[in-house]
Coordinates of C-alpha atoms in Angstrom, one line a residue:
Chain A
M14 CA 98.5 -14.0 -26.3
A15 CA 100.0 -11.3 -26.1
D16 CA 97.0 -9.1 -26.2
V17 CA 95.4 -10.8 -24.4
M18 CA 97.7 -9.7 -21.8
T19 CA 97.4 -6.3 -21.8
R20 CA 93.6 -7.2 -21.5
L21 CA 93.9 -8.3 -18.4
E22 CA 93.4 -6.5 -15.1
P23 CA 97.1 -5.6 -12.1
D24 CA 94.4 -8.3 -10.1
T25 CA 94.3 -10.9 -12.1
R26 CA 98.2 -10.5 -13.1
A27 CA 98.3 -14.6 -11.5
V28 CA 96.2 -15.5 -14.2
A29 CA 98.6 -14.3 -17.4
R30 CA 100.1 -17.8 -18.0
G31 CA 97.3 -20.1 -19.8
L32 CA 94.7 -18.9 -21.1
S33 CA 93.0 -15.7 -19.6
D34 CA 89.9 -15.8 -16.9
M35 CA 88.0 -13.9 -19.8
T36 CA 88.4 -16.5 -22.7
I37 CA 87.5 -18.8 -19.9
R38 CA 84.7 -16.9 -19.3
N39 CA 83.6 -17.1 -22.7
L40 CA 85.1 -20.1 -24.1
F41 CA 82.6 -22.0 -20.6
I42 CA 79.1 -20.0 -21.2
I43 CA 78.8 -19.7 -24.7
P44 CA 78.2 -22.9 -25.5
T45 CA 75.8 -23.5 -23.7
I46 CA 73.6 -20.3 -24.0
A47 CA 74.2 -20.5 -28.0
F48 CA 73.0 -24.8 -27.3
L49 CA 69.9 -22.7 -26.2
I50 CA 69.0 -20.4 -28.7
I51 CA 70.3 -23.0 -31.8
F52 CA 67.1 -25.3 -30.3
N53 CA 64.3 -23.4 -28.5
V54 CA 64.4 -19.9 -29.8
F55 CA 65.5 -20.6 -33.1
P56 CA 62.2 -23.2 -33.0
L57 CA 59.6 -21.1 -31.6
L58 CA 60.2 -18.5 -33.8
Y59 CA 59.4 -21.0 -36.5
S60 CA 56.4 -22.1 -35.1
L61 CA 56.2 -17.9 -34.5
W62 CA 56.1 -17.8 -38.4
Q63 CA 53.9 -20.6 -38.7
S64 CA 51.0 -19.4 -36.3
F65 CA 50.1 -17.3 -38.8
T66 CA 50.0 -19.0 -41.7
D67 CA 47.6 -22.6 -43.1
F68 CA 50.5 -24.8 -42.9
R69 CA 49.6 -28.4 -42.7
A70 CA 52.4 -30.5 -42.2
S71 CA 51.0 -33.9 -43.9
T72 CA 50.5 -31.9 -46.5
T73 CA 52.9 -30.6 -49.5
A74 CA 50.9 -27.9 -50.1
P75 CA 52.9 -24.3 -49.8
A76 CA 52.4 -22.1 -46.8
N77 CA 50.0 -19.8 -47.1
W78 CA 50.3 -16.1 -44.5
I79 CA 46.7 -15.7 -43.1
G80 CA 47.9 -13.5 -40.6
L81 CA 45.9 -13.3 -37.5
A82 CA 42.9 -16.1 -38.3
N83 CA 44.2 -18.3 -36.6
Y84 CA 44.7 -16.8 -33.2
R85 CA 40.8 -15.0 -34.4
D86 CA 39.2 -19.1 -34.6
L87 CA 41.5 -19.9 -31.5
L88 CA 40.1 -16.9 -29.5
G89 CA 36.8 -17.6 -31.5
D90 CA 36.2 -21.7 -30.4
E91 CA 34.1 -22.5 -27.4
F92 CA 35.7 -25.7 -27.1
I93 CA 39.2 -24.0 -26.5
W94 CA 37.2 -22.3 -23.7
R95 CA 36.4 -25.6 -22.5
N96 CA 39.8 -26.4 -22.2
F97 CA 40.8 -23.8 -20.1
T98 CA 37.8 -24.4 -18.3
I99 CA 38.6 -28.4 -17.3
T100 CA 42.5 -27.3 -17.1
A101 CA 41.9 -24.4 -14.1
K102 CA 39.8 -27.0 -12.7
Y103 CA 42.2 -29.5 -12.8
V104 CA 45.3 -27.5 -12.0
L105 CA 43.0 -25.9 -8.5
I106 CA 42.0 -30.1 -7.6
S107 CA 45.5 -31.1 -8.3
V108 CA 47.3 -28.0 -6.3
S109 CA 45.1 -27.7 -2.8
G110 CA 45.6 -31.8 -3.1
Q111 CA 49.6 -31.8 -2.8
V112 CA 49.1 -28.8 -0.6
V113 CA 46.9 -30.6 1.7
V114 CA 48.4 -33.6 2.1
G115 CA 51.8 -33.1 1.1
F116 CA 51.8 -30.0 3.8
G117 CA 49.7 -32.4 6.4
L118 CA 52.4 -34.9 6.0
A119 CA 55.0 -32.7 6.6
M120 CA 53.0 -32.0 9.5
L121 CA 53.6 -35.0 11.0
L122 CA 56.8 -36.3 9.6
N123 CA 58.0 -32.8 12.2
R124 CA 58.7 -34.5 15.1
A125 CA 60.9 -37.6 16.4
I126 CA 59.7 -40.4 14.3
P127 CA 62.0 -44.2 14.4
M128 CA 64.0 -44.6 10.7
K129 CA 62.6 -41.1 9.6
G130 CA 65.1 -40.7 6.5
L131 CA 63.4 -44.1 5.5
I132 CA 60.1 -43.7 5.8
T133 CA 61.0 -40.0 4.1
T134 CA 62.9 -41.2 1.3
L135 CA 61.0 -44.5 1.0
L136 CA 57.6 -41.5 0.9
L137 CA 59.2 -39.6 -2.3
L138 CA 59.9 -42.3 -4.5
P139 CA 56.6 -41.6 -6.1
M140 CA 57.5 -38.5 -8.2
M141 CA 60.8 -39.7 -9.4
L142 CA 59.1 -42.2 -11.6
S143 CA 57.7 -42.7 -14.5
M144 CA 54.2 -40.2 -14.6
A145 CA 53.8 -42.1 -18.8
V146 CA 55.1 -45.7 -16.2
V147 CA 53.1 -45.4 -12.9
G148 CA 50.7 -43.5 -15.2
L149 CA 49.3 -45.6 -17.8
F150 CA 49.2 -48.9 -14.0
W151 CA 46.4 -46.7 -12.0
K152 CA 44.3 -47.9 -15.5
L153 CA 44.7 -51.7 -13.6
L154 CA 44.3 -49.9 -10.5
Y155 CA 41.6 -48.0 -10.9
D156 CA 40.0 -50.9 -12.7
P157 CA 35.7 -51.0 -11.4
S158 CA 36.2 -55.1 -11.2
F159 CA 40.4 -55.8 -11.3
G160 CA 40.7 -52.5 -9.2
I161 CA 42.4 -52.9 -5.6
I162 CA 40.9 -49.6 -4.9
N163 CA 36.9 -50.2 -5.2
Y164 CA 38.3 -54.0 -2.9
F165 CA 39.9 -51.9 -1.0
L166 CA 37.1 -48.5 -0.3
G167 CA 34.9 -51.3 -1.1
L168 CA 33.0 -48.7 -3.9
G169 CA 31.9 -51.7 -5.9
K170 CA 32.1 -51.4 -9.2
F171 CA 32.7 -47.5 -8.7
E172 CA 34.0 -46.2 -12.7
W173 CA 36.6 -44.0 -12.3
L174 CA 38.0 -43.5 -15.7
A175 CA 34.1 -44.2 -18.0
D176 CA 32.2 -41.5 -15.6
P177 CA 32.7 -38.4 -17.5
Q178 CA 31.9 -37.0 -14.4
V179 CA 34.7 -38.2 -12.2
A180 CA 37.6 -38.6 -14.6
L181 CA 39.2 -35.9 -14.8
F182 CA 39.3 -36.0 -10.1
A183 CA 40.5 -39.8 -11.0
V184 CA 44.1 -38.3 -13.4
A185 CA 43.8 -35.7 -10.3
I186 CA 43.7 -38.1 -7.6
V187 CA 47.1 -39.4 -9.4
D188 CA 48.4 -35.9 -10.4
I189 CA 47.6 -36.3 -5.7
W190 CA 49.6 -38.5 -4.5
M191 CA 52.8 -38.0 -7.2
W192 CA 53.0 -34.9 -6.0
S193 CA 52.5 -35.1 -2.8
P194 CA 55.9 -35.2 -1.5
F195 CA 57.1 -32.7 -3.3
V196 CA 55.6 -30.3 -1.1
M197 CA 56.5 -32.7 1.4
L198 CA 60.3 -31.9 1.2
L199 CA 59.8 -28.4 0.6
S200 CA 57.6 -28.0 3.2
L201 CA 59.5 -29.7 6.1
A202 CA 62.7 -28.0 4.9
G203 CA 60.5 -25.4 6.0
L204 CA 58.8 -26.4 8.9
S205 CA 62.7 -27.3 10.8
A206 CA 63.4 -24.3 9.9
V207 CA 61.4 -22.5 12.5
P208 CA 62.9 -21.6 15.8
K209 CA 62.7 -24.0 18.3
H210 CA 62.6 -20.6 20.6
L211 CA 59.5 -20.0 19.1
Y212 CA 57.4 -22.6 19.8
E213 CA 58.8 -22.3 23.6
A214 CA 57.6 -18.7 23.7
A215 CA 54.5 -20.0 22.8
E216 CA 54.5 -23.0 25.3
I217 CA 55.6 -20.7 27.4
D218 CA 52.8 -18.1 26.7
R219 CA 50.4 -21.0 27.6
A220 CA 49.8 -21.1 23.3
S221 CA 46.6 -23.1 21.7
S222 CA 47.8 -25.5 19.4
L223 CA 45.6 -23.5 16.9
Y224 CA 47.6 -20.2 18.0
T225 CA 50.6 -21.6 17.7
F226 CA 50.2 -23.0 14.8
F227 CA 48.2 -19.4 13.0
R228 CA 50.7 -17.1 14.0
I229 CA 54.7 -18.7 14.5
T230 CA 54.1 -22.4 11.9
L231 CA 51.9 -21.5 9.4
P232 CA 53.6 -17.8 8.6
L233 CA 56.8 -19.5 9.0
V234 CA 56.8 -21.8 6.3
A235 CA 55.4 -20.4 3.5
P236 CA 57.2 -18.5 1.6
I237 CA 58.8 -22.1 0.9
L238 CA 55.0 -22.8 0.4
M239 CA 54.8 -20.5 -2.0
I240 CA 57.8 -22.2 -4.1
A241 CA 56.2 -25.6 -3.2
I242 CA 53.0 -24.2 -4.8
I243 CA 53.7 -21.8 -7.7
F244 CA 55.5 -24.5 -9.2
R245 CA 52.7 -27.0 -8.9
T246 CA 49.9 -24.5 -10.4
M247 CA 52.9 -24.8 -13.4
E248 CA 53.7 -28.1 -13.6
A249 CA 50.0 -29.0 -13.7
F250 CA 49.9 -26.6 -15.4
K251 CA 51.5 -28.0 -18.7
T252 CA 50.2 -32.4 -17.7
F253 CA 50.5 -34.4 -20.4
D254 CA 51.6 -37.7 -19.9
H255 CA 49.4 -39.1 -17.2
A256 CA 46.1 -37.4 -18.6
Y257 CA 46.4 -38.9 -21.6
I258 CA 47.3 -42.4 -20.9
L259 CA 45.0 -42.9 -18.7
S260 CA 41.3 -41.0 -20.2
S261 CA 40.3 -40.3 -23.4
Q262 CA 36.9 -38.3 -21.7
P263 CA 35.9 -35.3 -23.9
T264 CA 35.9 -34.0 -19.9
T265 CA 40.2 -34.5 -19.2
E266 CA 41.6 -33.0 -22.3
L267 CA 43.4 -30.7 -21.0
I268 CA 45.0 -27.6 -23.1
A269 CA 48.8 -30.0 -23.1
I270 CA 46.4 -33.1 -24.8
R271 CA 44.1 -30.3 -26.5
L272 CA 47.7 -28.8 -28.6
Y273 CA 49.5 -32.6 -29.0
K274 CA 45.5 -34.2 -30.5
M275 CA 45.8 -30.1 -33.2
A276 CA 48.9 -30.7 -34.4
F277 CA 49.8 -34.3 -34.6
L278 CA 47.0 -36.5 -34.8
E279 CA 44.6 -33.5 -36.5
W280 CA 48.1 -32.2 -37.9
Q281 CA 46.6 -28.6 -37.8
T282 CA 50.8 -26.9 -37.7
G283 CA 49.4 -23.3 -38.3
M284 CA 46.5 -23.2 -35.9
S285 CA 48.3 -26.1 -32.8
S286 CA 51.7 -23.1 -33.5
A287 CA 48.7 -20.8 -32.3
F288 CA 47.6 -21.8 -29.9
A289 CA 50.9 -22.7 -28.4
Y290 CA 51.7 -19.7 -28.9
I291 CA 48.4 -18.7 -26.7
V292 CA 49.6 -20.9 -23.9
L293 CA 53.4 -19.5 -24.2
I294 CA 52.4 -16.3 -22.2
M295 CA 50.8 -18.2 -19.6
V296 CA 53.9 -20.9 -19.1
V297 CA 56.4 -17.7 -19.2
A298 CA 53.9 -14.7 -17.0
I299 CA 53.8 -18.1 -14.4
T300 CA 57.2 -18.6 -14.3
N301 CA 58.6 -14.6 -14.0
I302 CA 56.2 -15.2 -10.2
Y303 CA 57.8 -18.2 -9.6
V304 CA 61.6 -16.6 -10.2
K305 CA 60.3 -14.1 -8.7
Y306 CA 60.2 -16.3 -4.8
L307 CA 62.5 -18.1 -6.5
N308 CA 65.9 -15.3 -5.7
R309 CA 63.7 -14.3 -2.4
A310 CA 64.0 -18.2 -1.2
K311 CA 67.8 -17.6 -2.9
A312 CA 67.9 -14.2 -1.2
R313 CA 67.1 -15.7 2.8
Chain B
M6 CA 60.3 -29.5 18.3
A7 CA 60.3 -29.1 22.1
E8 CA 61.5 -32.1 24.4
V9 CA 57.3 -34.5 25.3
K10 CA 56.2 -34.0 28.8
T11 CA 52.2 -34.3 28.9
T12 CA 50.6 -37.3 28.1
R13 CA 49.0 -35.5 26.0
E14 CA 52.0 -34.5 24.1
V15 CA 52.7 -38.7 23.9
V16 CA 49.6 -39.2 22.7
M17 CA 49.6 -37.0 20.5
N18 CA 53.2 -38.1 19.1
R19 CA 51.9 -41.5 19.7
A20 CA 48.9 -41.1 16.6
A21 CA 51.0 -39.3 14.8
I22 CA 53.5 -41.5 14.1
A23 CA 50.8 -44.3 13.1
A24 CA 50.1 -41.7 11.1
V25 CA 52.7 -41.5 8.8
F26 CA 52.6 -45.4 8.9
V27 CA 48.9 -45.1 7.0
A28 CA 50.4 -43.0 4.9
L29 CA 54.3 -44.5 3.8
I30 CA 51.6 -47.8 2.7
V31 CA 49.0 -45.5 1.3
M32 CA 51.9 -43.8 -1.2
L33 CA 53.9 -47.4 -1.7
T34 CA 50.4 -49.7 -2.2
P35 CA 50.7 -48.0 -5.7
I36 CA 54.4 -49.4 -6.6
Y37 CA 54.1 -52.0 -4.7
W38 CA 50.9 -52.9 -6.8
I39 CA 53.4 -53.0 -10.5
A40 CA 56.3 -55.0 -7.9
S41 CA 53.7 -57.7 -7.5
T42 CA 52.1 -58.1 -10.3
A43 CA 55.3 -58.5 -12.7
F44 CA 55.2 -62.1 -10.9
K45 CA 52.6 -63.2 -11.2
P46 CA 51.4 -65.3 -13.6
R47 CA 49.0 -64.3 -16.3
S48 CA 45.5 -66.0 -14.3
L49 CA 46.7 -64.5 -11.5
A50 CA 46.9 -60.6 -12.3
T51 CA 43.6 -59.5 -13.2
T52 CA 41.0 -61.5 -11.7
A53 CA 37.8 -60.1 -9.5
P54 CA 38.2 -59.6 -5.9
P55 CA 42.0 -58.8 -7.4
T56 CA 44.8 -61.6 -5.6
V57 CA 47.1 -60.4 -3.4
F58 CA 48.6 -63.6 -1.9
F59 CA 49.8 -65.4 -5.2
E60 CA 53.2 -67.4 -4.9
P61 CA 55.2 -65.6 -6.9
T62 CA 56.6 -67.2 -10.1
L63 CA 59.5 -65.4 -12.8
T64 CA 57.1 -66.3 -16.6
P65 CA 56.2 -62.4 -16.8
F66 CA 59.8 -62.0 -17.1
A67 CA 61.0 -64.6 -19.8
K68 CA 58.3 -63.3 -21.3
L69 CA 58.7 -60.0 -21.5
F70 CA 62.0 -60.1 -24.0
V71 CA 61.3 -63.2 -26.8
R72 CA 58.6 -62.8 -29.5
R73 CA 55.4 -65.3 -28.5
S74 CA 53.3 -66.6 -30.1
Q75 CA 49.8 -67.9 -28.9
M76 CA 49.9 -72.7 -29.7
R77 CA 47.1 -74.2 -31.1
E78 CA 47.9 -77.1 -29.7
P79 CA 50.1 -78.9 -26.8
V80 CA 53.9 -78.9 -26.6
D81 CA 55.5 -82.5 -27.6
Q82 CA 57.3 -83.2 -24.4
E83 CA 60.9 -84.0 -26.0
T84 CA 60.4 -80.2 -27.7
Y85 CA 59.1 -79.2 -24.1
D86 CA 62.4 -81.1 -21.8
A87 CA 65.2 -79.3 -23.9
A88 CA 64.5 -76.6 -24.2
P89 CA 65.6 -74.1 -20.8
W90 CA 63.7 -73.0 -17.5
W91 CA 63.0 -69.1 -19.3
E92 CA 60.7 -71.0 -21.7
Q93 CA 59.6 -73.9 -20.3
L94 CA 57.7 -71.3 -18.6
I95 CA 56.5 -69.4 -21.4
Y96 CA 55.2 -73.7 -22.9
D97 CA 53.7 -73.6 -19.8
D98 CA 50.9 -70.7 -20.5
G99 CA 50.4 -71.9 -23.4
E100 CA 52.8 -69.7 -25.7
S101 CA 56.0 -71.0 -26.9
V102 CA 59.3 -68.1 -28.4
V103 CA 58.5 -66.9 -32.4
R104 CA 62.0 -68.3 -33.6
N105 CA 63.7 -68.0 -36.8
R106 CA 62.3 -70.4 -39.6
R107 CA 66.8 -70.6 -40.8
S108 CA 69.0 -70.0 -37.9
G109 CA 66.6 -71.3 -35.0
E110 CA 66.7 -68.3 -33.4
I111 CA 64.6 -66.5 -31.1
T112 CA 63.3 -62.7 -32.2
P113 CA 64.0 -60.8 -29.3
S114 CA 60.7 -58.3 -28.2
G115 CA 59.8 -54.7 -28.9
Y116 CA 60.8 -53.5 -25.0
W117 CA 64.1 -55.1 -24.8
D118 CA 65.5 -52.6 -28.3
R119 CA 63.2 -50.0 -26.3
Y120 CA 65.3 -49.9 -23.0
K121 CA 68.6 -50.4 -25.4
N122 CA 67.1 -46.9 -26.5
S123 CA 66.6 -45.1 -23.4
L124 CA 69.8 -46.0 -22.1
I125 CA 71.9 -44.8 -24.8
I126 CA 69.5 -41.5 -25.3
S127 CA 69.2 -40.5 -21.4
I128 CA 73.4 -41.3 -20.6
I129 CA 74.6 -39.6 -23.6
S130 CA 72.2 -37.4 -22.8
T131 CA 73.1 -36.7 -19.2
F132 CA 76.9 -37.0 -20.0
L133 CA 76.1 -33.7 -22.5
A134 CA 74.2 -31.5 -19.4
V135 CA 75.8 -32.5 -17.7
S136 CA 80.1 -31.2 -18.9
M137 CA 78.5 -28.1 -19.9
G138 CA 75.8 -27.6 -17.3
T139 CA 78.3 -27.5 -15.0
L140 CA 81.4 -25.5 -17.0
T141 CA 79.0 -22.9 -18.1
A142 CA 77.9 -23.1 -14.1
Y143 CA 81.6 -22.4 -13.1
G144 CA 81.8 -19.2 -15.3
F145 CA 78.2 -17.2 -13.7
S146 CA 80.1 -18.1 -10.8
R147 CA 83.2 -16.7 -10.8
F148 CA 83.3 -14.3 -14.0
K149 CA 81.3 -12.0 -13.3
V150 CA 78.2 -11.6 -16.7
K151 CA 77.1 -8.6 -18.1
G152 CA 73.3 -9.5 -17.3
E153 CA 73.8 -12.6 -15.1
N154 CA 70.4 -12.8 -13.7
D155 CA 68.7 -12.3 -16.7
W156 CA 70.8 -15.2 -18.7
L157 CA 70.2 -17.0 -16.1
F158 CA 66.7 -16.2 -16.5
F159 CA 66.4 -17.1 -19.7
I160 CA 68.2 -20.3 -18.7
L161 CA 65.9 -21.8 -16.4
S162 CA 62.7 -20.3 -19.0
T163 CA 63.7 -22.5 -21.5
R164 CA 63.0 -25.8 -19.0
M165 CA 59.6 -24.8 -18.6
L166 CA 58.1 -24.3 -21.8
P167 CA 55.3 -27.0 -22.6
P168 CA 57.2 -29.8 -24.5
V169 CA 54.0 -30.0 -27.1
V170 CA 55.2 -25.9 -27.0
V171 CA 59.0 -27.2 -28.1
A172 CA 57.6 -30.1 -29.6
I173 CA 55.2 -29.1 -33.1
P174 CA 58.2 -26.7 -34.6
M175 CA 61.8 -29.0 -33.4
F176 CA 59.3 -31.9 -35.0
L177 CA 59.6 -29.9 -38.5
M178 CA 62.9 -28.9 -37.9
Y179 CA 64.0 -32.8 -37.7
R180 CA 61.4 -34.1 -40.5
A181 CA 63.6 -31.2 -43.0
V182 CA 67.1 -32.4 -42.1
G183 CA 65.9 -35.7 -41.2
L184 CA 66.2 -36.2 -36.7
H185 CA 63.4 -37.7 -36.9
D186 CA 63.1 -40.9 -35.0
T187 CA 66.6 -40.7 -34.5
H188 CA 69.3 -41.2 -31.8
L189 CA 70.8 -38.4 -32.1
G190 CA 67.7 -36.5 -32.0
L191 CA 67.0 -37.1 -28.6
I192 CA 70.7 -36.9 -27.7
I193 CA 69.6 -32.8 -28.9
L194 CA 66.7 -32.9 -27.3
Y195 CA 67.4 -34.6 -23.8
T196 CA 70.7 -32.8 -23.9
A197 CA 68.3 -29.3 -24.0
F198 CA 65.7 -30.1 -21.7
N199 CA 68.5 -31.3 -18.5
L200 CA 70.9 -28.2 -19.2
S201 CA 69.2 -25.3 -18.1
F202 CA 68.9 -27.8 -15.2
S203 CA 71.8 -28.9 -14.9
V204 CA 73.1 -25.7 -15.2
W205 CA 71.5 -24.1 -12.8
I206 CA 72.6 -27.0 -10.1
M207 CA 76.3 -26.9 -10.3
K208 CA 75.8 -23.0 -9.9
G209 CA 75.1 -24.1 -6.8
F210 CA 77.5 -26.7 -5.8
I211 CA 80.3 -24.5 -7.0
D212 CA 79.0 -21.0 -5.3
E213 CA 78.9 -23.3 -1.6
I214 CA 83.3 -24.5 -3.0
P215 CA 85.4 -21.5 -1.0
R216 CA 86.4 -18.9 -3.7
E217 CA 90.7 -19.3 -2.0
Y218 CA 90.9 -23.0 -2.6
E219 CA 91.7 -21.5 -6.3
E220 CA 93.5 -18.4 -5.7
A221 CA 95.2 -20.0 -3.3
A222 CA 96.4 -22.5 -6.2
L223 CA 96.7 -19.2 -8.2
V224 CA 99.4 -17.7 -6.4
D225 CA 100.9 -21.0 -7.3
G226 CA 101.4 -20.5 -10.2
Y227 CA 98.4 -22.7 -11.4
T228 CA 96.0 -21.6 -14.1
R229 CA 93.3 -21.1 -14.1
L230 CA 92.4 -23.9 -15.8
Q231 CA 95.5 -25.6 -14.4
A232 CA 92.4 -24.6 -10.7
F233 CA 89.2 -25.0 -12.4
I234 CA 91.0 -29.0 -13.4
K235 CA 92.4 -29.7 -10.6
I236 CA 90.7 -27.7 -7.1
V237 CA 87.2 -27.2 -8.0
L238 CA 86.4 -30.5 -10.1
P239 CA 87.0 -32.4 -7.5
E240 CA 85.8 -30.4 -4.6
A241 CA 82.6 -30.4 -6.6
L242 CA 82.0 -34.2 -8.0
T243 CA 80.0 -35.5 -5.2
G244 CA 77.1 -31.7 -6.5
I245 CA 78.3 -33.5 -10.4
A246 CA 77.8 -36.9 -9.2
A247 CA 74.0 -36.0 -7.9
T248 CA 73.3 -33.7 -10.6
A249 CA 74.6 -36.8 -13.2
V250 CA 71.3 -38.6 -11.7
F251 CA 69.0 -35.8 -11.7
C252 CA 69.4 -35.9 -15.3
F253 CA 70.1 -39.8 -16.3
I254 CA 66.4 -39.4 -14.3
I255 CA 65.0 -36.4 -15.4
A256 CA 65.8 -38.6 -19.4
W257 CA 64.7 -41.6 -17.9
N258 CA 61.6 -41.0 -17.4
E259 CA 60.5 -38.5 -20.6
Y260 CA 57.4 -39.2 -22.2
A261 CA 56.1 -36.4 -24.4
F262 CA 58.7 -35.8 -26.4
A263 CA 59.7 -38.8 -27.0
L264 CA 56.2 -39.7 -28.3
M265 CA 55.8 -37.3 -30.0
M266 CA 59.6 -37.5 -32.4
T267 CA 59.9 -41.3 -31.8
N268 CA 58.3 -44.2 -34.0
R269 CA 60.3 -47.3 -33.7
N270 CA 63.7 -47.0 -34.8
A271 CA 64.7 -44.6 -31.4
Q272 CA 62.1 -44.5 -29.5
T273 CA 62.6 -45.2 -25.5
A274 CA 60.5 -47.5 -22.9
P275 CA 58.4 -44.2 -21.7
P276 CA 55.7 -44.5 -24.9
Y277 CA 56.8 -48.0 -26.1
I278 CA 54.9 -49.7 -22.4
P279 CA 51.9 -48.2 -23.2
S280 CA 51.3 -49.0 -25.3
Q281 CA 51.0 -52.4 -25.6
V282 CA 47.4 -51.8 -23.3
G283 CA 45.7 -51.5 -26.7
S284 CA 42.8 -53.4 -27.8
G285 CA 41.5 -56.8 -26.7
L286 CA 43.5 -58.0 -23.1
P287 CA 46.2 -57.1 -22.1
D288 CA 49.3 -59.4 -20.9
W289 CA 48.7 -57.3 -17.3
S290 CA 51.9 -59.5 -15.8
V291 CA 54.3 -58.5 -18.7
I292 CA 53.7 -55.2 -18.8
A293 CA 54.3 -55.2 -15.0
A294 CA 57.4 -57.3 -15.3
G295 CA 58.4 -54.6 -18.1
A296 CA 57.9 -50.9 -15.8
F297 CA 59.1 -52.9 -13.0
L298 CA 62.1 -53.6 -14.8
F299 CA 62.2 -50.2 -16.6
L300 CA 61.5 -48.3 -12.5
L301 CA 64.2 -50.0 -10.4
P302 CA 67.2 -48.3 -11.4
V303 CA 65.5 -44.8 -10.1
A304 CA 63.9 -46.8 -7.1
I305 CA 67.9 -47.5 -6.7
F306 CA 69.3 -43.6 -8.2
T307 CA 66.5 -42.2 -6.0
F308 CA 68.5 -43.2 -2.7
L309 CA 71.8 -42.9 -3.7
L310 CA 70.3 -39.2 -4.0
R311 CA 67.7 -39.0 -0.4
N312 CA 69.9 -36.2 0.6
H313 CA 70.8 -34.0 -2.4
L314 CA 66.2 -34.7 -4.3
L315 CA 65.2 -31.3 -2.5
R316 CA 68.6 -29.0 -3.3
G317 CA 67.4 -31.2 -6.5
M318 CA 63.6 -30.7 -6.8
S319 CA 63.6 -26.4 -6.2
F320 CA 66.5 -25.6 -8.6
G321 CA 69.1 -25.3 -6.0
A322 CA 67.4 -22.2 -4.7
I323 CA 67.2 -24.1 -1.7
R324 CA 69.9 -25.7 0.6
K325 CA 69.9 -28.2 3.2

């Protein structure tokens, strides 16, 4: 105990009894960091090594070092580029859909409405539920003959999932349904933070409601809306659950699905590790942008 | 919003409220459809056009929990009368309960095992993630840590990795040490996954507790650890509860890791429920019953969490 006490700053003398602040800090923080390094960083280093080999987890054959061959093959593979194009299209459709629906809902809700708390909570329900289980159920909703979507919209026997051109939209619609509430939640927080006197001033100036929206509402909500957009982009980029369950069309094969098939169905462990690294670099890049915005929002 | 004044504004306001109710109905219809299908007899679950009004039955729930087989000939009246109500419901649908030949005991279905696995894995991993996360959040909140922001970014970044990317090396490591398809294996993965979340959220909650409370306690002769346990923890209780519910929901809903890291023994409900819609004609009413019971706890928790949703979904960046 003695050597610990000598290291204490004078202003923390009161803590001299018991464990020192530094010991407590280390006891509280180091296990978490260590845990995350063991179960996140170490596996990633392991798979970095795998990515330079021709290892297949389904065989007992030893891994051979093949250098950058996996990366070269992947980047030269037109099918992989198709997966990236599909993912880009999917992210664009689903995130823009979520912004339009979510922000629209927030604008509608940003007023005195009876039972507003209850309504908001009910609207938020979809995003809390399991994407896999709810996504599965959309299969029944989309069914050309038994589904309620065709029934209520009067679309006859419209093929949502069997038509390769429509399937990606069908998958994106589920994502929009599920995550528009998220954009709505963040937008509502942004909208309620807009100072009321700005609207009053605009009213005195007889500004049109369109002008008020573009000159007051939108600029002030923009930072928080940006956070929602980047976060959703990041998540949409990683989409796996409901897309994998809903559709096996090649036109809906998102990056995460291709990666899963390569690793766990085709057992190309080395190749899929290289693919995972290419995806990882992209995710880290988006995460960096996200955290920058997050810190900016926190500073406000 | 400003006070409603002109007739135009009154009309606009009414239109907006009407639009909100329409949106609410559209958003909740898929959930309602799951719930209502869970109470439909098999014959009404998939009809063209869809059946909206029907007499609710508990048959799908009775079928959900036991292993069943198709009956070639109807059951004799004596056996039927002696059977409990739920077994009669199954008989009514032309199926019979599979029993052990010797002991005559019923065989539980795969669903119940998966539900139990989901409960065990979610509860234990939530406990671990929240307790470790709270301590770490306190450490970052109250003490000087060199490169604090970099460490916090590192912690957050572990959460952002796509599950498949982590799953490939983890699968090989788990297979090597025998953690593949075990409860412990998934508990570790979910703890790691939720830990970053719980550190970020708890840091927000602890930052809001005034330091003066602890400093006063320290002056009164508490040790730092006593001050943490007796002053900070009780103050942070709401935050801890909210974080725990969030972590539970995330672990409960997790699909990708469970799909890749388990087969049978430790499989949770999310990969199991969709696997029932394999080939042939799926019994959608039973699947709906399983989905309903699986979604129900989360729906209840969402109501308990309603005031913390914003903070949770934005990783503590936005508070209210």
